[in-house]
mmCIF file of C-alpha atoms in Angstrom:
data_model
loop_
_atom_site.group_PDB
_atom_site.id
_atom_site.type_symbol
_atom_site.label_atom_id
_atom_site.label_comp_id
_atom_site.label_asym_id
_atom_site.label_seq_id
_atom_site.Cartn_x
_atom_site.Cartn_y
_atom_site.Cartn_z
ATOM 1 C CA MET Y 1 -10.758 11.637 19.148
ATOM 2 C CA LEU Y 2 -11.635 8.246 19.479
ATOM 3 C CA ASP Y 3 -12.861 6.957 22.873
ATOM 4 C CA PRO Y 4 -12.369 4.129 23.815
ATOM 5 C CA ILE Y 5 -9.781 3.066 21.172
ATOM 6 C CA ARG Y 6 -10.440 -0.911 20.555
ATOM 7 C CA ILE Y 7 -7.561 -2.205 18.330
ATOM 8 C CA SER Y 8 -8.242 -5.090 16.001
ATOM 9 C CA VAL Y 9 -4.966 -6.670 14.316
ATOM 10 C CA ALA Y 10 -5.823 -8.231 11.175
ATOM 11 C CA MET Y 11 -3.328 -10.811 9.697
ATOM 12 C CA CYS Y 12 -3.426 -12.880 6.818
ATOM 13 C CA THR Y 13 -1.488 -16.390 6.780
ATOM 14 C CA HIS Y 14 -0.609 -18.417 3.820
ATOM 15 C CA ASN Y 15 2.497 -20.838 4.241
ATOM 16 C CA GLY Y 16 4.326 -18.627 6.683
ATOM 17 C CA ARG Y 17 5.635 -21.201 9.086
ATOM 18 C CA ASP Y 18 9.149 -20.083 8.725
ATOM 19 C CA PHE Y 19 8.289 -16.414 10.093
ATOM 20 C CA LEU Y 20 5.233 -16.532 11.679
ATOM 21 C CA PRO Y 21 6.208 -17.656 15.181
ATOM 22 C CA GLN Y 22 8.174 -14.440 15.532
ATOM 23 C CA GLN Y 23 5.759 -12.137 14.197
ATOM 24 C CA LEU Y 24 3.080 -13.743 16.684
ATOM 25 C CA HIS Y 25 5.532 -13.273 19.614
ATOM 26 C CA SER Y 26 6.151 -9.605 18.823
ATOM 27 C CA ILE Y 27 2.274 -8.929 18.948
ATOM 28 C CA ALA Y 28 2.087 -10.572 22.015
ATOM 29 C CA SER Y 29 4.870 -8.266 23.583
ATOM 30 C CA GLN Y 30 3.567 -4.994 22.696
ATOM 31 C CA SER Y 31 3.380 -2.557 25.516
ATOM 32 C CA ARG Y 32 -0.498 -1.687 24.491
ATOM 33 C CA LEU Y 33 -1.929 -5.067 23.646
ATOM 34 C CA PRO Y 34 -4.495 -5.593 21.048
ATOM 35 C CA ASP Y 35 -8.114 -6.172 21.718
ATOM 36 C CA GLU Y 36 -8.190 -8.914 19.326
ATOM 37 C CA LEU Y 37 -6.222 -10.695 16.663
ATOM 38 C CA VAL Y 38 -8.231 -11.806 13.701
ATOM 39 C CA ILE Y 39 -6.063 -14.284 11.624
ATOM 40 C CA CYS Y 40 -7.505 -15.208 7.957
ATOM 41 C CA ASP Y 41 -5.389 -18.387 6.815
ATOM 42 C CA ASP Y 42 -5.576 -18.805 3.022
ATOM 43 C CA TYR Y 43 -5.707 -22.522 2.599
ATOM 44 C CA SER Y 44 -2.130 -23.139 3.959
ATOM 45 C CA SER Y 45 -0.551 -26.386 3.318
ATOM 46 C CA ASP Y 46 2.383 -25.968 5.722
ATOM 47 C CA GLY Y 47 0.499 -25.969 9.326
ATOM 48 C CA SER Y 48 0.452 -22.302 9.641
ATOM 49 C CA ASP Y 49 -2.921 -22.513 10.735
ATOM 50 C CA ALA Y 50 -2.133 -24.881 13.578
ATOM 51 C CA LEU Y 51 0.303 -22.498 14.620
ATOM 52 C CA ALA Y 52 -2.132 -19.772 14.781
ATOM 53 C CA ASP Y 53 -4.434 -21.961 16.763
ATOM 54 C CA ASP Y 54 -1.623 -23.002 19.337
ATOM 55 C CA PHE Y 55 -0.883 -19.288 19.540
ATOM 56 C CA ALA Y 56 -4.694 -18.686 20.204
ATOM 57 C CA ARG Y 57 -4.669 -20.797 23.192
ATOM 58 C CA SER Y 58 -2.180 -19.043 24.925
ATOM 59 C CA ALA Y 59 -2.427 -15.589 23.784
ATOM 60 C CA PRO Y 60 -3.121 -12.558 26.235
ATOM 61 C CA PHE Y 61 -5.793 -11.142 24.111
ATOM 62 C CA SER Y 62 -8.835 -12.606 22.062
ATOM 63 C CA VAL Y 63 -7.486 -14.361 18.984
ATOM 64 C CA ARG Y 64 -9.940 -15.894 16.162
ATOM 65 C CA VAL Y 65 -8.690 -18.060 13.343
ATOM 66 C CA ILE Y 66 -10.936 -18.086 10.139
ATOM 67 C CA ARG Y 67 -9.911 -20.859 7.415
ATOM 68 C CA ASN Y 68 -10.622 -20.031 3.503
ATOM 69 C CA PRO Y 69 -12.060 -23.313 2.056
ATOM 70 C CA ARG Y 70 -9.622 -22.581 -0.821
ATOM 71 C CA ASN Y 71 -6.899 -20.361 -1.824
ATOM 72 C CA LEU Y 72 -8.355 -16.969 -2.344
ATOM 73 C CA GLY Y 73 -5.222 -14.830 -2.550
ATOM 74 C CA SER Y 74 -4.276 -11.674 -0.415
ATOM 75 C CA THR Y 75 -6.778 -9.217 -1.550
ATOM 76 C CA ALA Y 76 -9.857 -11.439 -1.140
ATOM 77 C CA SER Y 77 -8.364 -12.757 2.195
ATOM 78 C CA PHE Y 78 -7.633 -9.115 3.631
ATOM 79 C CA ALA Y 79 -11.313 -7.876 2.622
ATOM 80 C CA ASN Y 80 -12.822 -10.841 4.355
ATOM 81 C CA MET Y 81 -10.580 -10.459 7.592
ATOM 82 C CA ILE Y 82 -11.252 -6.816 7.970
ATOM 83 C CA SER Y 83 -14.900 -7.064 7.635
ATOM 84 C CA CYS Y 84 -14.901 -9.547 10.573
ATOM 85 C CA CYS Y 85 -12.979 -7.217 13.060
ATOM 86 C CA ASP Y 86 -14.688 -5.981 16.099
ATOM 87 C CA GLY Y 87 -12.560 -3.055 17.032
ATOM 88 C CA ASN Y 88 -13.259 0.734 15.903
ATOM 89 C CA ILE Y 89 -9.160 0.692 14.870
ATOM 90 C CA ILE Y 90 -7.980 -1.790 12.273
ATOM 91 C CA VAL Y 91 -4.161 -2.308 12.415
ATOM 92 C CA LEU Y 92 -2.975 -4.582 9.147
ATOM 93 C CA ALA Y 93 -0.245 -7.270 9.937
ATOM 94 C CA ASP Y 94 1.987 -9.373 7.517
ATOM 95 C CA GLN Y 95 2.612 -12.789 8.723
ATOM 96 C CA ASP Y 96 6.496 -12.306 8.090
ATOM 97 C CA ASP Y 97 7.543 -9.180 9.972
ATOM 98 C CA PHE Y 98 8.557 -8.216 13.284
ATOM 99 C CA TRP Y 99 6.857 -5.489 15.371
ATOM 100 C CA TYR Y 100 8.769 -3.090 17.780
ATOM 101 C CA ALA Y 101 7.165 -3.397 21.338
ATOM 102 C CA HIS Y 102 5.766 0.188 21.279
ATOM 103 C CA LYS Y 103 3.953 -0.080 17.703
ATOM 104 C CA LEU Y 104 0.307 -0.072 19.049
ATOM 105 C CA GLU Y 105 1.173 2.422 21.749
ATOM 106 C CA ARG Y 106 2.273 4.762 19.075
ATOM 107 C CA ILE Y 107 -0.807 4.225 16.808
ATOM 108 C CA ALA Y 108 -3.255 4.251 19.696
ATOM 109 C CA ALA Y 109 -1.799 7.661 20.682
ATOM 110 C CA GLU Y 110 -2.255 8.951 17.094
ATOM 111 C CA PHE Y 111 -5.958 8.025 16.971
ATOM 112 C CA ALA Y 112 -6.393 9.313 20.687
ATOM 113 C CA ALA Y 113 -5.178 13.149 19.699
ATOM 114 C CA PRO Y 114 -7.995 15.763 19.512
ATOM 115 C CA SER Y 115 -7.907 15.486 15.835
ATOM 116 C CA ALA Y 116 -7.746 12.160 15.053
ATOM 117 C CA PRO Y 117 -6.839 10.929 11.672
ATOM 118 C CA VAL Y 118 -8.426 8.601 9.596
ATOM 119 C CA ALA Y 119 -5.542 6.720 9.176
ATOM 120 C CA VAL Y 120 -2.023 6.100 9.725
ATOM 121 C CA PHE Y 121 1.351 4.450 8.464
ATOM 122 C CA SER Y 122 4.740 4.219 9.580
ATOM 123 C CA ASP Y 123 8.325 3.841 8.023
ATOM 124 C CA ALA Y 124 10.020 0.382 8.775
ATOM 125 C CA GLU Y 125 13.221 -1.137 8.924
ATOM 126 C CA LEU Y 126 14.040 -3.821 6.064
ATOM 127 C CA ILE Y 127 15.487 -6.790 7.056
ATOM 128 C CA ASP Y 128 16.136 -10.260 5.094
ATOM 129 C CA SER Y 129 15.040 -13.762 5.495
ATOM 130 C CA CYS Y 130 17.714 -14.296 8.260
ATOM 131 C CA SER Y 131 16.390 -11.007 10.214
ATOM 132 C CA ARG Y 132 19.367 -9.164 9.455
ATOM 133 C CA ARG Y 133 18.969 -5.453 8.959
ATOM 134 C CA LEU Y 134 19.819 -4.413 5.468
ATOM 135 C CA GLY Y 135 20.478 -0.810 6.158
ATOM 136 C CA ILE Y 136 17.826 0.962 4.415
ATOM 137 C CA ARG Y 137 14.521 1.971 5.432
ATOM 138 C CA LEU Y 138 11.113 0.885 3.608
ATOM 139 C CA TRP Y 139 10.324 4.621 2.664
ATOM 140 C CA GLN Y 140 13.819 4.996 1.081
ATOM 141 C CA SER Y 141 13.176 2.055 -0.846
ATOM 142 C CA PHE Y 142 10.291 3.376 -2.982
ATOM 143 C CA TYR Y 143 11.449 6.964 -2.886
ATOM 144 C CA PHE Y 144 9.016 8.444 -0.120
ATOM 145 C CA THR Y 145 10.728 11.816 0.073
ATOM 146 C CA ALA Y 146 10.489 14.106 2.689
ATOM 147 C CA ARG Y 147 8.648 16.619 0.547
ATOM 148 C CA GLU Y 148 6.055 14.106 -0.180
ATOM 149 C CA GLN Y 149 5.682 13.280 3.790
ATOM 150 C CA THR Y 150 5.124 16.629 4.443
ATOM 151 C CA ARG Y 151 2.033 16.632 1.690
ATOM 152 C CA PHE Y 152 0.560 14.104 3.861
ATOM 153 C CA THR Y 153 1.304 16.141 7.047
ATOM 154 C CA GLU Y 154 -0.525 18.958 5.329
ATOM 155 C CA GLY Y 155 -3.641 17.068 4.284
ATOM 156 C CA ASN Y 156 -2.496 16.576 0.599
ATOM 157 C CA ALA Y 157 -1.881 12.909 0.752
ATOM 158 C CA LEU Y 158 -3.784 12.184 -2.749
ATOM 159 C CA SER Y 159 -1.235 14.420 -4.690
ATOM 160 C CA VAL Y 160 1.194 11.851 -3.622
ATOM 161 C CA LEU Y 161 -0.980 8.840 -3.996
ATOM 162 C CA VAL Y 162 -2.021 9.695 -7.229
ATOM 163 C CA LYS Y 163 1.544 9.670 -8.602
ATOM 164 C CA HIS Y 164 2.868 6.330 -6.864
ATOM 165 C CA PRO Y 165 1.553 4.239 -3.798
ATOM 166 C CA VAL Y 166 3.678 4.948 -0.738
ATOM 167 C CA VAL Y 167 1.400 3.284 1.917
ATOM 168 C CA THR Y 168 2.642 -0.363 3.002
ATOM 169 C CA GLY Y 169 -0.450 -2.486 4.267
ATOM 170 C CA ALA Y 170 2.027 -4.048 6.630
ATOM 171 C CA THR Y 171 2.505 -0.364 8.381
ATOM 172 C CA MET Y 172 -1.270 0.940 8.165
ATOM 173 C CA ALA Y 173 -3.953 1.376 10.725
ATOM 174 C CA PHE Y 174 -7.362 2.971 9.822
ATOM 175 C CA GLN Y 175 -10.851 3.690 11.383
ATOM 176 C CA LYS Y 176 -13.450 0.900 10.803
ATOM 177 C CA ARG Y 177 -16.065 2.932 10.268
ATOM 178 C CA PHE Y 178 -14.998 3.621 6.468
ATOM 179 C CA LEU Y 179 -15.636 -0.063 5.690
ATOM 180 C CA ASP Y 180 -18.401 0.434 3.349
ATOM 181 C CA LEU Y 181 -16.675 2.685 1.296
ATOM 182 C CA LEU Y 182 -13.683 0.145 1.168
ATOM 183 C CA LEU Y 183 -15.578 -3.052 0.611
ATOM 184 C CA PRO Y 184 -15.469 -5.064 -1.571
ATOM 185 C CA ILE Y 185 -12.087 -4.659 -3.085
ATOM 186 C CA PRO Y 186 -11.912 -5.491 -6.853
ATOM 187 C CA SER Y 187 -9.933 -8.478 -7.603
ATOM 188 C CA ASN Y 188 -7.321 -6.807 -9.569
ATOM 189 C CA HIS Y 189 -6.286 -4.321 -7.197
ATOM 190 C CA ILE Y 190 -3.872 -5.046 -4.142
ATOM 191 C CA HIS Y 191 -5.551 -4.306 -0.998
ATOM 192 C CA ASP Y 192 -3.416 -1.780 0.663
ATOM 193 C CA SER Y 193 -2.769 0.616 -2.326
ATOM 194 C CA TRP Y 194 -6.949 0.430 -2.973
ATOM 195 C CA ILE Y 195 -7.509 0.968 0.667
ATOM 196 C CA ALA Y 196 -4.986 3.912 1.297
ATOM 197 C CA PHE Y 197 -6.337 6.008 -1.777
ATOM 198 C CA LEU Y 198 -10.111 5.763 -0.814
ATOM 199 C CA LEU Y 199 -9.036 6.774 2.771
ATOM 200 C CA ALA Y 200 -6.925 9.539 1.584
ATOM 201 C CA ALA Y 201 -10.302 11.091 0.252
ATOM 202 C CA CYS Y 202 -11.949 10.728 3.824
ATOM 203 C CA GLY Y 203 -9.733 12.923 5.834
ATOM 204 C CA PRO Y 204 -6.241 13.383 7.362
ATOM 205 C CA PHE Y 205 -4.016 10.475 6.644
ATOM 206 C CA GLN Y 206 -1.186 10.920 9.115
ATOM 207 C CA PRO Y 207 2.683 9.355 8.286
ATOM 208 C CA ILE Y 208 4.512 8.090 11.416
ATOM 209 C CA THR Y 209 8.199 8.926 10.319
ATOM 210 C CA ASP Y 210 9.738 6.574 13.238
ATOM 211 C CA PRO Y 211 10.133 2.502 11.931
ATOM 212 C CA LEU Y 212 7.583 0.857 14.151
ATOM 213 C CA MET Y 213 8.546 -2.394 12.701
ATOM 214 C CA GLN Y 214 11.151 -4.536 10.725
ATOM 215 C CA TYR Y 215 9.861 -5.436 7.170
ATOM 216 C CA ARG Y 216 10.973 -8.751 6.048
ATOM 217 C CA ARG Y 217 12.549 -8.806 2.137
ATOM 218 C CA HIS Y 218 12.415 -12.349 0.799
ATOM 219 C CA SER Y 219 11.884 -14.158 -2.196
ATOM 220 C CA THR Y 220 8.562 -15.792 -1.508
ATOM 221 C CA GLN Y 221 6.771 -12.454 -0.473
ATOM 222 C CA GLN Y 222 4.051 -11.636 -2.678
ATOM 223 C CA VAL Y 223 4.651 -7.685 -2.901
ATOM 224 C CA GLY Y 224 7.955 -6.128 -1.698
ATOM 225 C CA PRO Y 225 9.273 -2.705 -1.443
ATOM 226 C CA GLY Y 226 10.544 -0.881 -4.480
ATOM 227 C CA GLN Y 227 13.639 -1.150 -6.451
ATOM 228 C CA VAL Y 228 16.614 0.464 -4.658
ATOM 229 C CA THR Y 229 19.270 0.807 -7.109
ATOM 230 C CA LEU Y 230 19.172 2.832 -10.386
ATOM 231 C CA ARG Y 231 20.123 -0.209 -12.420
ATOM 232 C CA ALA Y 232 17.126 -2.091 -11.016
ATOM 233 C CA ARG Y 233 14.619 0.713 -11.739
ATOM 234 C CA LEU Y 234 16.046 0.878 -15.269
ATOM 235 C CA ALA Y 235 15.375 -2.510 -15.642
ATOM 236 C CA SER Y 236 12.020 -2.445 -14.217
ATOM 237 C CA ALA Y 237 11.427 0.453 -16.753
ATOM 238 C CA ARG Y 238 12.118 -1.558 -19.775
ATOM 239 C CA LYS Y 239 9.611 -4.126 -18.795
ATOM 240 C CA THR Y 240 6.795 -1.567 -18.415
ATOM 241 C CA GLY Y 241 4.668 -0.937 -21.699
ATOM 242 C CA GLY Y 242 1.478 0.102 -23.013
ATOM 243 C CA ASP Y 243 -0.424 -2.681 -21.382
ATOM 244 C CA PHE Y 244 0.857 -1.817 -18.058
ATOM 245 C CA TYR Y 245 -0.492 1.674 -18.255
ATOM 246 C CA LEU Y 246 -3.885 0.680 -19.584
ATOM 247 C CA GLU Y 247 -4.245 -1.619 -16.769
ATOM 248 C CA GLU Y 248 -3.441 1.158 -14.291
ATOM 249 C CA SER Y 249 -5.990 2.989 -15.799
ATOM 250 C CA GLN Y 250 -8.487 0.552 -15.379
ATOM 251 C CA ARG Y 251 -7.755 0.198 -11.636
ATOM 252 C CA PHE Y 252 -7.981 4.162 -11.633
ATOM 253 C CA ARG Y 253 -11.763 4.130 -13.080
ATOM 254 C CA GLN Y 254 -12.517 1.394 -10.437
ATOM 255 C CA LEU Y 255 -11.417 4.137 -7.606
ATOM 256 C CA TYR Y 256 -13.082 6.595 -9.335
ATOM 257 C CA GLU Y 257 -16.571 4.567 -9.721
ATOM 258 C CA ARG Y 258 -16.502 3.770 -6.231
ATOM 259 C CA LEU Y 259 -15.920 7.275 -4.750
ATOM 260 C CA ALA Y 260 -18.432 8.681 -7.348
ATOM 261 C CA GLN Y 261 -21.041 6.135 -6.103
ATOM 262 C CA ARG Y 262 -20.508 5.915 -2.394
ATOM 263 C CA GLY Y 263 -18.469 8.923 -1.184
ATOM 264 C CA PRO Y 264 -19.410 11.930 -3.258
ATOM 265 C CA ASP Y 265 -19.627 13.905 -0.083
ATOM 266 C CA LEU Y 266 -16.441 13.052 1.592
ATOM 267 C CA PRO Y 267 -14.179 16.144 2.204
ATOM 268 C CA GLY Y 268 -11.535 15.108 -0.277
ATOM 269 C CA ALA Y 269 -13.643 13.155 -3.093
ATOM 270 C CA ALA Y 270 -14.129 16.134 -5.574
ATOM 271 C CA SER Y 271 -10.403 16.421 -5.440
ATOM 272 C CA ALA Y 272 -9.616 12.834 -5.630
ATOM 273 C CA LEU Y 273 -12.115 12.638 -8.517
ATOM 274 C CA ARG Y 274 -10.375 15.181 -10.501
ATOM 275 C CA GLU Y 275 -6.879 13.796 -9.859
ATOM 276 C CA ILE Y 276 -8.089 10.504 -10.901
ATOM 277 C CA GLU Y 277 -9.422 11.866 -14.385
ATOM 278 C CA ALA Y 278 -5.968 13.558 -15.030
ATOM 279 C CA LYS Y 279 -4.049 10.363 -13.932
ATOM 280 C CA ILE Y 280 -5.917 8.284 -16.389
ATOM 281 C CA SER Y 281 -5.453 10.681 -19.164
ATOM 282 C CA HIS Y 282 -1.788 10.793 -18.361
ATOM 283 C CA ARG Y 283 -1.519 6.881 -18.518
ATOM 284 C CA GLU Y 284 -3.208 6.661 -21.597
ATOM 285 C CA HIS Y 285 -1.128 9.265 -23.173
ATOM 286 C CA ARG Y 286 1.996 6.926 -22.144
ATOM 287 C CA ALA Y 287 -0.122 3.580 -23.504
ATOM 288 C CA ARG Y 288 -0.685 5.128 -26.832
ATOM 289 C CA LEU Y 289 2.646 7.017 -27.897
ATOM 290 C CA PRO Y 290 3.140 7.058 -31.508
ATOM 291 C CA HIS Y 291 5.625 4.926 -32.999
ATOM 292 C CA SER Y 292 6.992 8.028 -35.276
ATOM 293 C CA SER Y 293 9.948 9.330 -33.406
ATOM 294 C CA LEU Y 294 9.085 13.071 -34.194
ATOM 295 C CA ASP Y 295 5.377 12.657 -33.139
ATOM 296 C CA ARG Y 296 6.355 10.566 -30.009
ATOM 297 C CA VAL Y 297 9.079 13.426 -29.270
ATOM 298 C CA ARG Y 298 6.437 16.233 -29.824
ATOM 299 C CA ARG Y 299 3.436 14.485 -27.447
ATOM 300 C CA ILE Y 300 6.220 13.633 -24.837
ATOM 301 C CA LEU Y 301 7.400 17.373 -24.719
ATOM 302 C CA ARG Y 302 3.613 18.597 -24.734
ATOM 303 C CA GLU Y 303 2.861 16.324 -21.793
ATOM 304 C CA ALA Y 304 5.790 17.411 -19.757
ATOM 305 C CA VAL Y 305 5.068 21.246 -20.467
ATOM 306 C CA ASN Y 306 1.713 20.360 -19.016
ATOM 307 C CA GLY Y 307 3.338 18.810 -15.816
ATOM 308 C CA GLY Y 308 1.699 15.581 -16.221
ATOM 309 C CA TYR Y 309 4.952 13.617 -16.040
ATOM 310 C CA TRP Y 310 5.789 15.113 -12.752
ATOM 311 C CA ARG Y 311 2.264 14.979 -11.229
ATOM 312 C CA TYR Y 312 1.526 11.591 -12.160
ATOM 313 C CA SER Y 313 4.832 9.647 -13.296
ATOM 314 C CA GLU Y 314 8.442 10.070 -12.052
ATOM 315 C CA GLY Y 315 9.346 13.256 -14.156
ATOM 316 C CA TRP Y 316 12.503 13.051 -15.887
ATOM 317 C CA GLU Y 317 12.933 9.335 -15.473
ATOM 318 C CA SER Y 318 9.639 8.589 -16.908
ATOM 319 C CA ILE Y 319 10.310 11.235 -19.831
ATOM 320 C CA ALA Y 320 13.693 9.082 -20.556
ATOM 321 C CA LYS Y 321 11.725 5.923 -20.358
ATOM 322 C CA ASP Y 322 9.185 7.017 -22.970
ATOM 323 C CA LEU Y 323 11.915 8.413 -25.084
ATOM 324 C CA PHE Y 324 14.502 5.822 -25.279
ATOM 325 C CA PHE Y 325 12.803 2.499 -24.172
ATOM 326 C CA TYR Y 326 9.189 2.796 -25.932
ATOM 327 C CA GLU Y 327 9.804 1.121 -29.086
ATOM 328 C CA GLN Y 328 11.462 -1.861 -27.216
ATOM 329 C CA GLN Y 329 7.922 -2.283 -25.342
ATOM 330 C CA ASN Y 330 5.475 -1.406 -28.039
#
């Protein structure tokens, strides 16, 4: 249990004028107000920083606006911002979403429980640029299944995250005491997947199945939810080749190095390091499949029998991709 709970909301802005006022209003309308809001403006040219200043003058809580002297990108901006937060709970926020009024109250209740989690994250309803509901939830969009949700609840978050990222930063909150492990964030990582994986090695990571916000899907967002239709997923698979898997292996090596250096005594560190090694081996297998059809089929079948495609990729979908789309990509 954390007592008292002090919540810092951390938001990065960049040319978000179209949606920022609605999001700021939703934060100011929370049934449990944050103790502070830290906004890092990443060199906006549309007056987003001025909107943040105006909001700060009337907000019912402390608001700090940090301005980057040049465009640093979302990863560096979020890293800088969370290091400036004073609360013991950091709640990440995107500039273009909308929070339901009970979001922070529900998050605070999770951390006030006798066995407080290291981090939490929630589902969300997807909306479009006009705030119309799309009839699908965030977790559905990237196939975060009920079985995988149960794994999180039972303390096996790493077994899910080593397969695919399911924690969206805009829905996540975590204890600040782990910042020494999390920072700095390598520039080739997206901040939410880096933070989520490392936190999963620290202790309980609690999913909140209720949607606590509306997640906006629009053409200008940097990273959006996954492909919803089978056709879209197949199109994405065709574009994914060996270079992608090698780059992903490099990112997992960086996670391995951070855990080995700074977190060897964490509850889930040993398991995480083993899973990372196996993930790298699997991804390198997929990156280096031979062009010879017979040799390629043999290696794919061997990896399938070993369980790699199910533990570290998308099972039959990935097998089919490697069998039928490989030569288009290599």
